[in-house]
């Protein structure tokens, strides 16, 4: 009798897992056919749901998502060991193996279902350029050069305004104080662009930052808790931008190039000088790298015109990346590349650099100058 009950329980779990997987797949299928419905219906829901979770978990001074990950890995490991011992010592091995596979499959399907209906469908929303009325038509190289020079000049203006250590490298306020100012730029943007509206909790530092750094990860947004998790060891000049990037994901901006652009806008609209500097620092680097692909002479001119203080930060970033280069970072890049391609970003990790197209459009449409005049 018990064996029949066990078999029925396993079948119920398998059916539940199948239902969750098919529901997730159907949601992606229909969302691809109607991106506008994702923008109008799902993205506002996602912002509210993730915002609610963020407020709930904000009572913890540490990353609840990180703790949950450790517990999940521990439980999975214990379950695997227990099953392995049972298969060796007891009868009914086939039944136990089937139950193990069914349970693990159900766990994966539950996580996929929650990810999909909490946040994942945001990947299929119309591009953020539509919400911002930006034209992404092909641009001549001259506009890239102009945008890069604009970024360089603004970076030079901001470089003397931030605190630095004895080596002339950026040395910002403590992580907790810096994270408290992370939402300031988005609050300023929301008055003009509703796509950036929504209550935001402060980003949290991850304790396992050596592991994140080794895999080349600056931050992770976790929709299950609504938390923006950031690697606190990232170079100071990059840290505010990383916080703003993860908060962009929290606001349902899913594609990486769009999250980078949102982070740039947030940083450069922030009342905090360290965020403004970080925004132009990253904006310049993206444009500079794009210029290097097409015109070495223009690249050299950009570098020659840089403030030595900004060069100090670029060299600190290069040193940081070299310190954590190796097989782990290569593996992390491959994993991230595969993840992005699965979720409709065909360029994979290259999509991060596509922010340059948005920066050029922003500059060419005169928005950059308007924003600068508003600050003045």
XYZ file of C-alpha atoms in Angstrom:
376
model
C 0.000 0.000 0.000
C 2.776 2.368 0.949
C 4.587 1.759 -2.329
C 1.474 2.808 -4.248
C 1.189 5.957 -2.145
C 4.855 6.758 -2.767
C 4.410 6.193 -6.485
C 1.369 8.473 -6.505
C 3.301 11.157 -4.629
C 6.176 10.957 -7.100
C 3.746 11.187 -10.010
C 2.084 14.261 -8.470
C 5.462 15.961 -8.084
C 6.387 15.129 -11.649
C 3.073 16.507 -12.956
C 3.534 19.661 -10.879
C 7.053 20.151 -12.246
C 5.789 19.632 -15.786
C 3.001 22.164 -15.244
C 5.419 24.777 -13.889
C 7.863 24.234 -16.740
C 5.127 24.426 -19.399
C 3.673 27.557 -17.759
C 7.065 29.255 -17.873
C 7.627 28.227 -21.468
C 4.157 29.408 -22.511
C 4.714 32.752 -20.791
C 7.937 33.314 -22.746
C 6.281 32.207 -26.000
C 3.323 34.575 -25.738
C 5.441 37.430 -24.365
C 7.669 37.241 -27.445
C 4.556 37.717 -29.570
C 3.329 40.748 -27.606
C 6.213 42.766 -26.068
C 3.916 45.733 -25.530
C 1.801 43.684 -23.108
C 4.982 42.953 -21.167
C 5.665 46.681 -20.909
C 2.108 47.634 -19.944
C 1.199 44.742 -17.655
C 4.116 42.621 -16.539
C 6.867 45.197 -15.955
C 4.737 47.365 -13.610
C 3.739 44.203 -11.714
C 7.373 43.108 -11.540
C 8.470 46.466 -10.129
C 5.782 46.317 -7.442
C 6.420 42.662 -6.551
C 10.201 43.026 -6.389
C 9.809 46.296 -4.501
C 7.634 44.572 -1.905
C 10.177 41.776 -1.497
C 13.004 44.314 -1.249
C 11.203 46.128 1.583
C 10.573 42.847 3.402
C 14.210 41.766 3.199
C 15.586 45.251 3.854
C 15.227 44.495 7.579
C 18.327 42.333 7.223
C 21.592 44.301 7.114
C 23.141 41.500 5.055
C 22.148 39.937 1.741
C 19.302 37.530 2.442
C 19.695 36.189 -1.100
C 23.280 35.208 -0.388
C 22.262 33.396 2.803
C 19.450 31.602 0.965
C 21.895 30.495 -1.711
C 24.198 28.972 0.885
C 21.283 27.171 2.533
C 20.020 25.928 -0.830
C 23.432 24.576 -1.790
C 23.818 22.976 1.651
C 20.410 21.310 1.497
C 21.051 20.045 -2.032
C 24.438 18.634 -0.984
C 22.992 16.907 2.087
C 20.152 15.460 0.023
C 22.590 14.186 -2.599
C 24.785 12.530 0.047
C 21.766 11.019 1.805
C 20.466 9.609 -1.460
C 23.858 8.207 -2.402
C 24.156 6.414 0.960
C 20.616 5.064 0.660
C 21.335 3.727 -2.827
C 24.363 1.869 -1.510
C 22.937 0.436 1.701
C 19.252 -0.207 1.062
C 16.907 -2.028 -1.275
C 14.536 -0.291 -3.679
C 17.391 1.581 -5.328
C 15.503 2.332 -8.527
C 12.556 3.816 -6.612
C 14.844 6.016 -4.509
C 16.770 7.190 -7.572
C 13.552 8.092 -9.373
C 12.298 9.988 -6.321
C 15.598 11.896 -6.088
C 15.440 12.918 -9.736
C 11.773 13.899 -9.462
C 12.413 16.052 -6.382
C 15.444 17.803 -7.896
C 13.516 18.419 -11.096
C 10.615 19.892 -9.118
C 12.966 22.234 -7.235
C 14.466 23.511 -10.487
C 11.025 24.032 -12.038
C 9.789 25.949 -8.983
C 12.769 28.308 -9.197
C 12.282 28.742 -12.960
C 8.579 29.489 -12.481
C 9.235 32.077 -9.766
C 12.028 33.708 -11.773
C 9.851 33.899 -14.873
C 6.765 35.385 -13.240
C 8.613 37.675 -10.845
C 11.107 39.207 -13.258
C 12.339 37.108 -16.203
C 9.711 38.224 -18.718
C 11.189 41.746 -18.551
C 13.785 40.558 -21.072
C 11.016 40.535 -23.679
C 9.751 44.076 -23.082
C 10.224 46.711 -25.816
C 13.627 48.442 -25.697
C 14.077 51.250 -23.211
C 14.824 53.577 -26.124
C 11.075 53.496 -26.892
C 10.182 54.725 -23.408
C 12.813 57.462 -23.653
C 11.899 58.406 -27.255
C 15.459 57.789 -28.439
C 16.249 56.979 -32.048
C 18.743 54.144 -32.464
C 19.212 54.601 -36.188
C 22.727 53.941 -37.547
C 25.099 56.755 -36.629
C 28.295 57.891 -38.379
C 31.645 57.346 -36.662
C 31.956 61.096 -36.164
C 29.093 61.018 -33.659
C 30.824 58.285 -31.705
C 33.958 60.430 -31.570
C 31.945 63.455 -30.416
C 30.227 61.409 -27.722
C 33.546 60.006 -26.522
C 35.042 63.506 -26.321
C 32.008 64.708 -24.392
C 32.400 61.841 -21.908
C 36.112 62.566 -21.557
C 35.557 66.260 -20.910
C 32.882 65.600 -18.295
C 35.107 62.968 -16.681
C 37.933 65.511 -16.523
C 35.582 68.039 -14.912
C 34.538 65.551 -12.228
C 37.924 63.950 -11.524
C 39.162 66.647 -9.081
C 35.844 66.688 -7.191
C 36.067 63.244 -5.556
C 38.227 62.083 -2.659
C 41.451 60.249 -3.460
C 44.121 58.284 -1.645
C 47.838 59.047 -1.502
C 48.285 57.460 -4.952
C 45.675 59.679 -6.561
C 43.165 56.818 -6.918
C 39.494 57.387 -6.051
C 38.689 56.680 -2.411
C 34.968 57.095 -1.804
C 32.894 56.943 1.378
C 32.185 53.601 3.061
C 30.002 51.094 1.211
C 27.004 51.528 3.521
C 27.026 55.311 3.133
C 27.545 55.060 -0.622
C 24.679 52.585 -1.047
C 22.280 54.898 0.799
C 22.700 57.426 -2.024
C 22.226 54.879 -4.819
C 18.572 55.734 -5.475
C 19.074 59.501 -5.672
C 19.658 59.594 -9.410
C 16.628 57.428 -10.162
C 14.400 59.684 -8.086
C 15.543 62.632 -10.197
C 14.983 60.696 -13.431
C 11.527 59.426 -12.441
C 10.136 62.962 -12.516
C 10.792 63.023 -16.252
C 10.698 59.336 -17.195
C 8.127 57.137 -15.381
C 10.011 54.014 -16.469
C 12.444 54.769 -13.646
C 9.806 55.208 -10.943
C 9.515 52.873 -7.985
C 10.728 52.698 -4.407
C 14.281 51.422 -4.109
C 16.137 49.806 -1.231
C 19.866 50.288 -0.783
C 22.181 47.777 -2.494
C 23.845 45.244 -0.208
C 27.442 44.067 -0.032
C 28.118 40.390 -0.654
C 30.359 38.670 1.886
C 31.672 36.146 -0.641
C 33.146 38.949 -2.732
C 36.427 37.093 -3.478
C 34.351 34.469 -5.276
C 32.410 37.127 -7.173
C 35.600 38.948 -8.119
C 37.186 35.693 -9.250
C 34.254 35.055 -11.582
C 34.320 38.643 -12.850
C 30.981 39.604 -11.301
C 30.372 43.131 -10.022
C 26.799 42.587 -8.920
C 23.732 40.362 -9.061
C 20.066 41.279 -8.831
C 18.006 38.586 -7.106
C 14.286 38.805 -7.921
C 13.427 36.217 -5.229
C 14.315 38.799 -2.562
C 14.284 42.013 -4.616
C 17.850 42.724 -3.485
C 20.605 44.409 -5.467
C 23.751 42.545 -4.420
C 27.102 44.184 -5.149
C 30.747 43.165 -4.932
C 32.222 45.688 -2.446
C 35.794 45.043 -3.629
C 35.185 46.559 -7.068
C 37.384 49.579 -7.873
C 35.996 52.708 -6.245
C 35.452 54.502 -9.533
C 33.226 51.622 -10.696
C 31.335 50.879 -7.479
C 28.548 53.521 -7.674
C 27.878 52.548 -11.298
C 27.635 48.873 -10.273
C 25.071 49.774 -7.604
C 23.035 51.808 -10.076
C 23.223 48.968 -12.622
C 21.708 46.439 -10.215
C 19.005 48.925 -9.186
C 18.125 49.288 -12.883
C 17.383 45.556 -12.907
C 15.238 46.085 -9.820
C 13.220 48.625 -11.867
C 12.544 45.903 -14.475
C 15.242 47.042 -16.904
C 16.508 43.572 -17.823
C 18.866 43.715 -20.868
C 22.433 44.467 -19.814
C 23.052 47.300 -22.269
C 19.863 49.010 -21.112
C 20.748 48.498 -17.447
C 24.147 50.063 -18.169
C 22.464 53.031 -19.824
C 20.006 53.412 -16.962
C 22.944 53.296 -14.538
C 24.728 56.000 -16.534
C 21.648 58.245 -16.470
C 21.082 57.634 -12.777
C 24.701 58.355 -11.861
C 24.937 61.535 -13.917
C 21.626 62.805 -12.460
C 22.654 62.019 -8.892
C 23.298 64.786 -6.349
C 26.294 62.749 -5.144
C 29.579 63.759 -6.839
C 30.951 60.224 -6.516
C 28.048 58.817 -8.527
C 28.400 61.496 -11.181
C 32.094 60.710 -11.533
C 31.434 56.970 -11.720
C 28.800 57.483 -14.409
C 31.094 59.477 -16.674
C 33.995 57.132 -15.887
C 32.066 54.113 -17.170
C 30.464 56.069 -20.015
C 33.880 57.179 -21.210
C 35.317 53.660 -21.024
C 32.510 52.200 -23.141
C 32.908 54.911 -25.772
C 36.701 54.719 -25.634
C 36.636 50.968 -26.263
C 34.246 51.452 -29.178
C 36.558 54.082 -30.698
C 39.543 51.740 -30.313
C 37.837 49.268 -32.645
C 37.684 51.718 -35.554
C 40.258 54.514 -35.190
C 43.515 54.160 -33.246
C 44.514 57.777 -33.856
C 41.277 59.086 -32.327
C 41.765 56.680 -29.442
C 45.236 58.094 -28.796
C 43.886 61.649 -28.819
C 41.203 60.720 -26.288
C 43.815 59.225 -23.978
C 46.153 62.206 -24.312
C 43.334 64.548 -23.306
C 42.471 62.648 -20.111
C 43.042 64.146 -16.673
C 45.887 62.225 -14.934
C 43.533 61.584 -12.009
C 41.132 59.694 -14.278
C 44.089 57.776 -15.720
C 44.976 56.693 -12.182
C 41.534 55.125 -11.835
C 41.739 53.412 -15.219
C 45.076 51.886 -14.275
C 43.631 50.779 -10.925
C 40.802 49.058 -12.818
C 43.271 47.318 -15.135
C 45.298 46.131 -12.133
C 42.134 44.846 -10.443
C 41.094 42.879 -13.517
C 44.565 41.379 -13.854
C 44.577 40.345 -10.189
C 41.408 38.331 -10.712
C 42.073 37.011 -14.204
C 42.277 33.286 -14.779
C 40.174 30.159 -15.417
C 37.499 31.149 -12.887
C 36.832 34.466 -14.628
C 36.758 32.757 -18.018
C 34.268 30.222 -16.671
C 32.138 33.015 -15.167
C 32.118 34.824 -18.490
C 31.016 31.685 -20.330
C 28.228 31.025 -17.819
C 26.995 34.615 -18.024
C 27.200 34.510 -21.810
C 25.055 31.359 -21.932
C 22.539 32.790 -19.456
C 22.085 35.981 -21.467
C 21.660 34.098 -24.731
C 18.989 31.868 -23.178
C 17.051 34.966 -22.151
C 16.822 36.588 -25.577
C 20.121 38.528 -25.564
C 21.715 37.051 -28.666
C 24.987 38.945 -28.215
C 25.577 37.377 -24.811
C 28.194 39.246 -22.753
C 28.841 41.517 -25.720
C 25.449 43.084 -24.986
C 27.019 45.063 -22.122
C 29.003 47.093 -24.671
C 25.968 47.886 -26.798
C 25.252 50.659 -24.320
C 27.451 52.777 -26.591
C 24.615 52.952 -29.143
C 22.324 54.380 -26.470
C 24.975 56.839 -25.284
C 25.514 58.105 -28.827
C 21.770 58.527 -29.372
C 21.474 60.345 -26.037
C 24.253 62.723 -26.966
C 23.192 63.222 -30.601
C 19.615 64.073 -29.566
C 20.926 66.798 -27.271
C 19.768 65.066 -24.093
C 23.246 64.997 -22.576
C 23.640 68.756 -22.888
C 20.135 69.327 -21.513
C 20.924 67.210 -18.467
C 24.193 69.072 -17.974
C 22.457 72.442 -18.164
C 19.875 71.317 -15.608
C 22.662 70.422 -13.171
C 24.261 73.822 -13.670
